[in-house]
XYZ file of N, CA, C and O in Angstrom:
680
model
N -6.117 66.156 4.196
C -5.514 65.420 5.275
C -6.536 64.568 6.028
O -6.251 63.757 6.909
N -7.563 64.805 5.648
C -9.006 64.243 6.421
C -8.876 62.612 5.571
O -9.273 61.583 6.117
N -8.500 62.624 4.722
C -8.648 61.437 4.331
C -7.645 60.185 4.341
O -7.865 59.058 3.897
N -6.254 60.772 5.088
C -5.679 60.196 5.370
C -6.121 58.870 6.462
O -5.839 57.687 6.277
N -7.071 59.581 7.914
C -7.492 58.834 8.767
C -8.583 57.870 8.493
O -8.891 56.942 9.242
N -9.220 58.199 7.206
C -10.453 57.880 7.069
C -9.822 55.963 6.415
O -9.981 55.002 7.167
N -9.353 55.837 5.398
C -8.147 55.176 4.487
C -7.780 54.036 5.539
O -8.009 52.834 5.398
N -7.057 54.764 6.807
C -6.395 54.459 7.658
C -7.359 53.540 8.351
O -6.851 52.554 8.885
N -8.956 53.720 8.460
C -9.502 53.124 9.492
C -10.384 51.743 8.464
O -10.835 50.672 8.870
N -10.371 52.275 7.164
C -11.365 51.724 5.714
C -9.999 50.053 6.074
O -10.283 48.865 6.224
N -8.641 50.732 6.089
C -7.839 49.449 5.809
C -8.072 48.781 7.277
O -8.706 47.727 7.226
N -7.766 49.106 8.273
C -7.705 48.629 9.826
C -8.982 47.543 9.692
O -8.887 46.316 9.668
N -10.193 48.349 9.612
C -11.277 47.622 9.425
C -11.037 46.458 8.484
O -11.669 45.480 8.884
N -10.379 46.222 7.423
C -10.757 45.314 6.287
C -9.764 44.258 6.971
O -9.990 43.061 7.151
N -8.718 44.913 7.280
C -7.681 43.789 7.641
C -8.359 42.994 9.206
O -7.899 41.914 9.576
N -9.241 43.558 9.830
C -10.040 42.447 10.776
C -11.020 41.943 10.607
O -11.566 41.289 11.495
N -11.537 42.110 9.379
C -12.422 41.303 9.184
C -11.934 39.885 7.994
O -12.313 38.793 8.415
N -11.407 39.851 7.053
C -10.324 39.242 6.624
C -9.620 37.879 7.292
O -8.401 38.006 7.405
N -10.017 36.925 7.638
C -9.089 36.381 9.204
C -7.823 35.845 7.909
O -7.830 35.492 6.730
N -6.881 36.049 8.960
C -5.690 35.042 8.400
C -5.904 33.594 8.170
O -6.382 32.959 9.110
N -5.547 32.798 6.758
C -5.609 32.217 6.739
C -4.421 30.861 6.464
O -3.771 30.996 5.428
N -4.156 29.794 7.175
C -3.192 29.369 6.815
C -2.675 28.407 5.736
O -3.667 27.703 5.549
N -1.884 28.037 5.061
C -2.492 26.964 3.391
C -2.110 25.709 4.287
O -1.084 25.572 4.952
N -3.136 24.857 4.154
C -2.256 23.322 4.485
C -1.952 22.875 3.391
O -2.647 23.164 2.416
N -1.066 22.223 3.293
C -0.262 21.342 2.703
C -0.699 19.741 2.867
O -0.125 18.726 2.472
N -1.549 19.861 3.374
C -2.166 17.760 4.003
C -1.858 17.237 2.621
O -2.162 17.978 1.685
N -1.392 16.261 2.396
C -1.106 15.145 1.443
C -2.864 14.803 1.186
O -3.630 14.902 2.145
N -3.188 14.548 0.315
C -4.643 14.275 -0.204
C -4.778 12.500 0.464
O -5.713 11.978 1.073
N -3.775 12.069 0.148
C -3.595 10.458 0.920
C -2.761 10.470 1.957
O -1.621 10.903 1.789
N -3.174 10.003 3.202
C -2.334 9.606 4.206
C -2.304 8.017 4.674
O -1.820 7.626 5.736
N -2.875 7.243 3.738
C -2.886 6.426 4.093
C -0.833 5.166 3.124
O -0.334 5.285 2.005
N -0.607 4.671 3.759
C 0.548 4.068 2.751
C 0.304 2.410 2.206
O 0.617 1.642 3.116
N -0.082 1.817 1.195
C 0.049 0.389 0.890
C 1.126 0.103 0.464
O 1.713 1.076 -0.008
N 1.856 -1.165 0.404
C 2.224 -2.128 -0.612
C 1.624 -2.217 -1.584
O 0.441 -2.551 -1.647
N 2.394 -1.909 -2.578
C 1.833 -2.292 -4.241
C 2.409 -3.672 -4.326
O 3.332 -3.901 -3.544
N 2.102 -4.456 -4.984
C 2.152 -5.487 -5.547
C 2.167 -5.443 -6.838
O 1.308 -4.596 -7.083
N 2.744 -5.942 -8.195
C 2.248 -6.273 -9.472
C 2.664 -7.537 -9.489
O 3.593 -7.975 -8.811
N 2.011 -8.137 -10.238
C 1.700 -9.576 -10.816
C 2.102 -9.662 -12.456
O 1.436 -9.419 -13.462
N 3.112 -9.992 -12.319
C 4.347 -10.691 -13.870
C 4.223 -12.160 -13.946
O 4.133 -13.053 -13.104
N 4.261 -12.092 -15.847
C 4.733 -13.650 -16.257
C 6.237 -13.249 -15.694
O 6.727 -12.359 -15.000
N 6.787 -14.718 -16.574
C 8.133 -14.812 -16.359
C 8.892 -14.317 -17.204
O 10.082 -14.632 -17.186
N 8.471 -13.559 -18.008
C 8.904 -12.208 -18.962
C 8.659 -11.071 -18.095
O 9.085 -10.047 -18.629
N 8.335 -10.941 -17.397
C 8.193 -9.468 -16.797
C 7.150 -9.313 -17.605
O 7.874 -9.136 -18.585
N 5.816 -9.203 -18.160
C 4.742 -8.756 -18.815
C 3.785 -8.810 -17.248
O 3.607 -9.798 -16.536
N 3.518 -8.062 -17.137
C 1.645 -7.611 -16.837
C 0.906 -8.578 -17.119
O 0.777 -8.658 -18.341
N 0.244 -9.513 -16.459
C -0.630 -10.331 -17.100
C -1.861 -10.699 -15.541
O -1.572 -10.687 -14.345
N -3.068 -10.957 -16.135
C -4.419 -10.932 -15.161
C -4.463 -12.508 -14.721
O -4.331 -13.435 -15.521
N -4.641 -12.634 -13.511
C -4.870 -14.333 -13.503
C -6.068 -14.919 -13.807
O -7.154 -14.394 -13.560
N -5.905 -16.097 -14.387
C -7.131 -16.925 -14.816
C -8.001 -17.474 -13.610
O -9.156 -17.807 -13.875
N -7.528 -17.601 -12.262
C -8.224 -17.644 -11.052
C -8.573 -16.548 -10.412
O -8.254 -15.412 -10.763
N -9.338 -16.877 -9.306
C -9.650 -15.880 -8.282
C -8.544 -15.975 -7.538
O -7.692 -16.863 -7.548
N -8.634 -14.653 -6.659
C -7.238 -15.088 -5.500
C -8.111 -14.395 -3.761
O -8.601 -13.277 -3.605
N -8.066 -14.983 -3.226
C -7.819 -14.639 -1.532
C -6.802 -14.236 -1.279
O -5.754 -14.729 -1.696
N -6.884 -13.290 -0.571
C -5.490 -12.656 0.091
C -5.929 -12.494 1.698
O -6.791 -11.660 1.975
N -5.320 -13.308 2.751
C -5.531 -13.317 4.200
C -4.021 -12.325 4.540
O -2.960 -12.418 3.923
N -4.373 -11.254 5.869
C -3.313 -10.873 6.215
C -3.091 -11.576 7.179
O -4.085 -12.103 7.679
N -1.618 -11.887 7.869
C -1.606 -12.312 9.428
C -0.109 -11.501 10.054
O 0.913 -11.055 9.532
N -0.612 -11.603 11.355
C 0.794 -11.157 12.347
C -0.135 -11.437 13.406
O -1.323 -11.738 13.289
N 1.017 -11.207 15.182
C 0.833 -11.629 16.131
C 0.705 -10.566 16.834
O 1.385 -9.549 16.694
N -0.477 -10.792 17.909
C -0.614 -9.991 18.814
C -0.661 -10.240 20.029
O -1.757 -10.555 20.493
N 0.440 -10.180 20.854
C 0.672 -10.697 22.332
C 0.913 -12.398 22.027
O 0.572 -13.013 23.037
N 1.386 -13.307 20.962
C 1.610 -14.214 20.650
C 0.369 -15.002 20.046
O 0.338 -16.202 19.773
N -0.725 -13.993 19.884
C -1.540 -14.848 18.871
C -1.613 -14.260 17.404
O -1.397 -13.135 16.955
N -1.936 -15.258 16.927
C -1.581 -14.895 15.642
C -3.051 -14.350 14.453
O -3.627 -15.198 13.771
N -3.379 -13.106 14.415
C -4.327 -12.811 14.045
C -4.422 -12.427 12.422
O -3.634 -11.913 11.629
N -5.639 -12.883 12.341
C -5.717 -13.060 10.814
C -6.772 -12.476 10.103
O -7.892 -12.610 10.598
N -6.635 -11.695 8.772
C -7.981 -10.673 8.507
C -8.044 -11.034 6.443
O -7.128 -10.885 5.634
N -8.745 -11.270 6.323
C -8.840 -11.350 5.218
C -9.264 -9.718 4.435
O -10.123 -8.902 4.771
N -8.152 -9.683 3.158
C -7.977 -8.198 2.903
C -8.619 -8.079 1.560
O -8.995 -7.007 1.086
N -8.735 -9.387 0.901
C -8.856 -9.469 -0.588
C -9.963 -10.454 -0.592
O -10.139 -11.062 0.464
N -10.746 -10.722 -1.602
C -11.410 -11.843 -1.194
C -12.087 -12.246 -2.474
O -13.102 -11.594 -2.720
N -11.815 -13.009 -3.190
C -12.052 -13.744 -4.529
C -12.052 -12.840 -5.256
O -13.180 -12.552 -5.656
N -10.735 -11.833 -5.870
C -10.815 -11.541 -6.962
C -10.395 -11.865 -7.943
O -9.390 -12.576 -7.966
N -10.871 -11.553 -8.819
C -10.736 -12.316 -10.633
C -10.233 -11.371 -11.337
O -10.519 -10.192 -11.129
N -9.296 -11.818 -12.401
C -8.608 -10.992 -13.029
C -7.805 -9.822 -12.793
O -7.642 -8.785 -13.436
N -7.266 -10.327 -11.517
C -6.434 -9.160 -10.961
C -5.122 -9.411 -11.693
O -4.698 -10.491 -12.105
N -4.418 -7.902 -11.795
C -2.778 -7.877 -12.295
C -2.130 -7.006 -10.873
O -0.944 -6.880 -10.567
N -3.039 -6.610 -10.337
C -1.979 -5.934 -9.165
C -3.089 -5.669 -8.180
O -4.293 -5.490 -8.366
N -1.863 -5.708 -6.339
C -3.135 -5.597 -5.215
C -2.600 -4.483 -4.705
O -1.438 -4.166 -4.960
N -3.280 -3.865 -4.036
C -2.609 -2.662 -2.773
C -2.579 -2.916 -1.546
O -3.648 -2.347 -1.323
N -2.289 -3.263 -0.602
C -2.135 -4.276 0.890
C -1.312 -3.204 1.824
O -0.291 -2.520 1.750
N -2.384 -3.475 2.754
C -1.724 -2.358 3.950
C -0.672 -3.646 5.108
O -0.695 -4.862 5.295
N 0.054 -2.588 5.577
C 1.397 -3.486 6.727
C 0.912 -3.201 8.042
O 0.176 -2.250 8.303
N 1.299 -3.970 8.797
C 1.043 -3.517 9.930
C 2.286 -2.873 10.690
O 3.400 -2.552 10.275
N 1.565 -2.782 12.245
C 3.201 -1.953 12.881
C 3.927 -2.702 13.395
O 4.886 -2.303 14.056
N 3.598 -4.208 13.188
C 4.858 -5.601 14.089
C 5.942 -4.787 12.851
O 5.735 -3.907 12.015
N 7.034 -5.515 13.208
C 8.057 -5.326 12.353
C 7.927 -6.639 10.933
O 8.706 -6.803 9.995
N 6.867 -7.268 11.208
C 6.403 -8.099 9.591
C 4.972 -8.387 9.472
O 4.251 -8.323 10.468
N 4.525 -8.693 8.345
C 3.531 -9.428 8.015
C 3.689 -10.308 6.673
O 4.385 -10.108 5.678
N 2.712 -11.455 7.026
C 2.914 -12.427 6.462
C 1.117 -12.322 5.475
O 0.038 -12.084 6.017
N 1.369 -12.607 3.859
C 0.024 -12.560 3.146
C 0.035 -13.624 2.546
O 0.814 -13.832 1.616
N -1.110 -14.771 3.109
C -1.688 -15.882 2.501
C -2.450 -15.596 0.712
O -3.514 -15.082 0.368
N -1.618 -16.041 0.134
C -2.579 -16.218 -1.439
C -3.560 -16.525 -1.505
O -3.867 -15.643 -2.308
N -5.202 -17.491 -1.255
C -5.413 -18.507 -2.150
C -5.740 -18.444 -3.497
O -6.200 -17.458 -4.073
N -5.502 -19.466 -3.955
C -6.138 -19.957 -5.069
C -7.037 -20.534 -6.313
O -6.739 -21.446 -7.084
N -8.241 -19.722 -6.280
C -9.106 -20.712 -6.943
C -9.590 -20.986 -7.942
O -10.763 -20.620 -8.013
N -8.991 -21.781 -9.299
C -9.761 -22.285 -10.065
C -11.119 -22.299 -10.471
O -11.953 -23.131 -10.114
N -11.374 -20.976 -11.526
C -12.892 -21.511 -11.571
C -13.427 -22.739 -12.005
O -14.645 -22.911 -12.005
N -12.590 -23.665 -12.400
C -13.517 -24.638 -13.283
C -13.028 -25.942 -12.169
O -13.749 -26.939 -12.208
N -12.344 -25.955 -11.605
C -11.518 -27.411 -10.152
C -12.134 -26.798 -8.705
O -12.492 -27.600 -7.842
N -12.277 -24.917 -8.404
C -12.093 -24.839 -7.074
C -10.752 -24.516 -6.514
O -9.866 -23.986 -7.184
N -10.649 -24.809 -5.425
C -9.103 -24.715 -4.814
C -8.391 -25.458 -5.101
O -8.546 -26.675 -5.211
N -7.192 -24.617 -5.323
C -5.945 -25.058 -6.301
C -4.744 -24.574 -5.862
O -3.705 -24.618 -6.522
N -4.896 -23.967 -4.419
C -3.321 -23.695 -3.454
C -3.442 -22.850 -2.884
O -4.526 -22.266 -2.899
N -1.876 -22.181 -1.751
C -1.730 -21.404 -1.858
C -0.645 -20.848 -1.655
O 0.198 -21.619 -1.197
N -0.245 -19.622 -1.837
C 1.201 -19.053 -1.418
C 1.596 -18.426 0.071
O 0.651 -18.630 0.833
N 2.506 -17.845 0.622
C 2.378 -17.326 1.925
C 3.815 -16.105 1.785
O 5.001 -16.287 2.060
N 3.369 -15.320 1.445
C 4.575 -14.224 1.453
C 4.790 -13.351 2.392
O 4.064 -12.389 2.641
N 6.122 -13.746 3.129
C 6.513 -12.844 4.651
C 6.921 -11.407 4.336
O 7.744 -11.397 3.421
N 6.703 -10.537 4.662
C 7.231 -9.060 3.911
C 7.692 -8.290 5.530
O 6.800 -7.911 6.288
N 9.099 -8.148 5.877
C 9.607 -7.775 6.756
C 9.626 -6.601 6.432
O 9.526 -6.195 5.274
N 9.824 -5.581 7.922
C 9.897 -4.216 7.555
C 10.367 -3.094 8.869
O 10.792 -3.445 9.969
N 10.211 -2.063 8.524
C 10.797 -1.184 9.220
C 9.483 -0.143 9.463
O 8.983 0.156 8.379
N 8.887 0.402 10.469
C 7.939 1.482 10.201
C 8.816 2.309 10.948
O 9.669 2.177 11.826
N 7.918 3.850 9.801
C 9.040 4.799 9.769
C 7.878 5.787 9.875
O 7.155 6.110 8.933
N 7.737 6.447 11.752
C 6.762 7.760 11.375
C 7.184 9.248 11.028
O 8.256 9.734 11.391
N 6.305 9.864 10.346
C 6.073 10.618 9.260
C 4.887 12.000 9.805
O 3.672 12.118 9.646
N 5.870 12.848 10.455
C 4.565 14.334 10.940
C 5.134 15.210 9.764
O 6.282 15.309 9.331
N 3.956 15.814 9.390
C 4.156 16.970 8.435
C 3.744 18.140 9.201
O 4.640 18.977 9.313
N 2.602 18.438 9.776
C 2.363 18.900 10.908
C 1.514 19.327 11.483
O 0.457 19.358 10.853
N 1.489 19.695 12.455
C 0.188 19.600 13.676
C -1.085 19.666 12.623
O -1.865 18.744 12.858
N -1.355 20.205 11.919
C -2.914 19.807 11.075
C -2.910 18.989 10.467
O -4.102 18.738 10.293
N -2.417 18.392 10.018
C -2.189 17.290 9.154
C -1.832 15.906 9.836
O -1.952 14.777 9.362
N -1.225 16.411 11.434
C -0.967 15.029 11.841
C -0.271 13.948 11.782
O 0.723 14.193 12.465
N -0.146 12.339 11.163
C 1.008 11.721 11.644
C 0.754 10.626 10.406
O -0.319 10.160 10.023
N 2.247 10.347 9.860
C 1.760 9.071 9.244
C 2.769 8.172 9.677
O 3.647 8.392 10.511
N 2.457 6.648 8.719
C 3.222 5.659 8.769
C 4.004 5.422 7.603
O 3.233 5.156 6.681
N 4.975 5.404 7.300
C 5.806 4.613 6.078
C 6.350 3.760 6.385
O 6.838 3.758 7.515
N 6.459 3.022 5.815
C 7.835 2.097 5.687
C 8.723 1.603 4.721
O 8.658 1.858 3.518
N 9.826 0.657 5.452
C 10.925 0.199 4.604
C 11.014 -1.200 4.427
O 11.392 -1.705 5.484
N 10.818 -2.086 3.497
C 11.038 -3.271 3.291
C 12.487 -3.878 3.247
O 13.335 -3.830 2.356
N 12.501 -4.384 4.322
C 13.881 -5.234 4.937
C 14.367 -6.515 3.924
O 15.376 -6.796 3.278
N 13.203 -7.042 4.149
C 13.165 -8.633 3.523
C 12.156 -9.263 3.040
O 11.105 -8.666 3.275
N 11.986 -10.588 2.241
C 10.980 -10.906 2.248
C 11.406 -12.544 2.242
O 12.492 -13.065 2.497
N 9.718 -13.333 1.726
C 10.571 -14.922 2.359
C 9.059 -15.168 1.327
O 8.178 -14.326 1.150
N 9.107 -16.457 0.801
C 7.638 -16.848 0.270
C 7.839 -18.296 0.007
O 8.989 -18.711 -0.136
N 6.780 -19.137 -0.074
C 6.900 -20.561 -0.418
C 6.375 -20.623 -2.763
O 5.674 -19.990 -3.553
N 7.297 -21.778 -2.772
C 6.580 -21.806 -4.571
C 5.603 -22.501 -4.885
O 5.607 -22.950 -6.031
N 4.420 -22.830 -3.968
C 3.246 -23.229 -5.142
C 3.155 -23.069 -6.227
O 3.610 -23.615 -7.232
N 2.375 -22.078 -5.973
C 1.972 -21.278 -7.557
C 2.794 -19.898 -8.285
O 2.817 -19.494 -9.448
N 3.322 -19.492 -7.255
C 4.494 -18.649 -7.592
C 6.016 -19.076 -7.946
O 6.534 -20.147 -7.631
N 6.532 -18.187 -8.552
C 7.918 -18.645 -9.142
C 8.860 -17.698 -7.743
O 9.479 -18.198 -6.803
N 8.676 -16.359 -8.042
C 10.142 -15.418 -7.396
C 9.000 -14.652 -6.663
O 7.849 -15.086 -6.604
N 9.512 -13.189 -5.976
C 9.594 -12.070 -5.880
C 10.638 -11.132 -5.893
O 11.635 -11.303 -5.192
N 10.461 -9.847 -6.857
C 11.599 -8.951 -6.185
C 10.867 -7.740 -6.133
O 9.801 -7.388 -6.638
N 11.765 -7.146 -5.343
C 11.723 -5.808 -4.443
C 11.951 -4.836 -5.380
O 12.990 -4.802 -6.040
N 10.706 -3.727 -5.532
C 11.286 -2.956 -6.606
C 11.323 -1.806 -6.261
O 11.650 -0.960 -7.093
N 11.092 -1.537 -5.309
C 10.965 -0.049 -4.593
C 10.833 -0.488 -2.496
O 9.886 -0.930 -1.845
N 12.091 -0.136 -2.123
C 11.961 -0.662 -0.626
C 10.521 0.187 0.131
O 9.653 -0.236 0.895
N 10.793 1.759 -0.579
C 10.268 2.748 0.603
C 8.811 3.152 0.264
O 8.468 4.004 -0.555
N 8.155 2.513 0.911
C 6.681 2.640 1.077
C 5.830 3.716 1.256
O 6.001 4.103 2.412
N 5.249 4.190 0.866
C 4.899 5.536 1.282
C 3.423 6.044 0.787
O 2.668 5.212 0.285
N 2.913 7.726 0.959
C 2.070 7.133 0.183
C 1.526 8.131 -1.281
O 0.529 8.768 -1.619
N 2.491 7.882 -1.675
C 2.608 7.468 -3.276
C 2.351 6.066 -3.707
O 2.771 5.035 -3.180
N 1.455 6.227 -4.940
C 1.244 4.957 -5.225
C 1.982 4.653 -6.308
O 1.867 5.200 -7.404
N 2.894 3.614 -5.973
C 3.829 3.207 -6.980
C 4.235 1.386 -6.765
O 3.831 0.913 -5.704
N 4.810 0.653 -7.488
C 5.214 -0.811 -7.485
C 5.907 -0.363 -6.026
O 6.377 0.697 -5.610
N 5.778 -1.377 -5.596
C 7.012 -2.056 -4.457
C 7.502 -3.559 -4.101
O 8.407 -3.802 -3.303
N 6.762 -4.524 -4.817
C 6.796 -5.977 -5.072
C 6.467 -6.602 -6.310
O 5.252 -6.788 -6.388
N 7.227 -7.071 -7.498
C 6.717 -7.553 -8.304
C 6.718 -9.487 -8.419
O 7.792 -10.083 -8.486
N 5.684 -10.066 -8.423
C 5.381 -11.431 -8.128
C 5.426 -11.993 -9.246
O 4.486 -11.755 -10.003
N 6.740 -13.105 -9.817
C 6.392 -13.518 -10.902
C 5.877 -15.264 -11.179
O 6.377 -16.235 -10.611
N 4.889 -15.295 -12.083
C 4.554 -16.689 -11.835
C 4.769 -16.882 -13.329
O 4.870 -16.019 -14.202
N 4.829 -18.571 -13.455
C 4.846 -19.116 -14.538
C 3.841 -19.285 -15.215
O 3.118 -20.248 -14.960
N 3.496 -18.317 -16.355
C 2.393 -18.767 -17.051
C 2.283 -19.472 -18.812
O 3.010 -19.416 -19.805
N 1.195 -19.999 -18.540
C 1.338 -20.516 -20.017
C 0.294 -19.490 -20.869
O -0.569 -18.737 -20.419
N 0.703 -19.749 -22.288
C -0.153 -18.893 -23.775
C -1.458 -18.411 -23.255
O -1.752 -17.218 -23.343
N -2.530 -19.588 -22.530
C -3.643 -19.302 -22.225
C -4.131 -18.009 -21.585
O -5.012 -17.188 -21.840
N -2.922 -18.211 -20.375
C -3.325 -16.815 -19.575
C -2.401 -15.142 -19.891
O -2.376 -14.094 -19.246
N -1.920 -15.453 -20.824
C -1.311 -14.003 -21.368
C -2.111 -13.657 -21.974
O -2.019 -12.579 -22.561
């Protein structure tokens, strides 16, 4: 019977030293982009033969502030682009030709909805969103469509951009 108490104090003891521990669950990414992919007019995957600039803009207290997010890349087929919390932002293309230089650009409005996101108190707070609308001029681009509204952060398509290309650049 002596060893009943003894057992009794071997477990008491183990279980305070032991601390409880709790599992988080934190998402490994909390951050959410816009995917973008970049299509011929087949729907194919294809890399552009230029560099591209990508400027973000929206307004703050009525000015209109502007950050460049991308900045001469080559051979891109797809971008990842963060939104802001106005209810839109607008992403300047450019364009540049390695062998002419500048050669345009596009301006794609991407309306939206932000949608916050607590998982909880350790983990804290995110942003998602929902793509409302969008609006773009055709330079160098043909369309866009919407291929996934809800933004999040999973990385998956949510805009596919299609331009007209010729043999060269497939």
């Amino acid at each position: 019977m002596k060893r009943l108490p003894v057992i009794f104090c071997i477990l008491a003891l183990a279980g305070l030293l032991v601390p409880g521990c709790e599992v988080e669950n934190c998402p490994p990414n909390a951050l959410s982009y816009l995917h973008f992919s970049l299509v011929d007019q087949n729907g194919r995957t294809f890399n552009t033969s230029d560099t591209i600039t990508i400027v973000g803009q929206t307004t703050s207290s009525d000015t209109l502030v502007s950050d460049t997010l991308i900045n001469q890349e080559a051979a891109a087929s797809s971008f990842s682009l963060p939104l802001s919390y106005d209810a839109y932002i607008q992403f300047v293309f450019i364009y540049h030709a390695l062998d002419v230089g500048y050669v345009g650009r596009d301006t794609i409005r991407i309306d939206h909805r932000n949608i916050p996101y607590f998982t909880n108190l350790d983990c804290g707070s995110m942003m998602f969103y929902e793509i409302t609308g969008t609006a773009h001029t055709h330079h160098r681009l043909d369309s866009i469509t919407i291929t996934n509204p809800n933004i999040d952060n999973n990385e998956k398509e949510n805009i596919r951009i299609y331009f007209t290309v010729s043999g060269v650049e497939q």
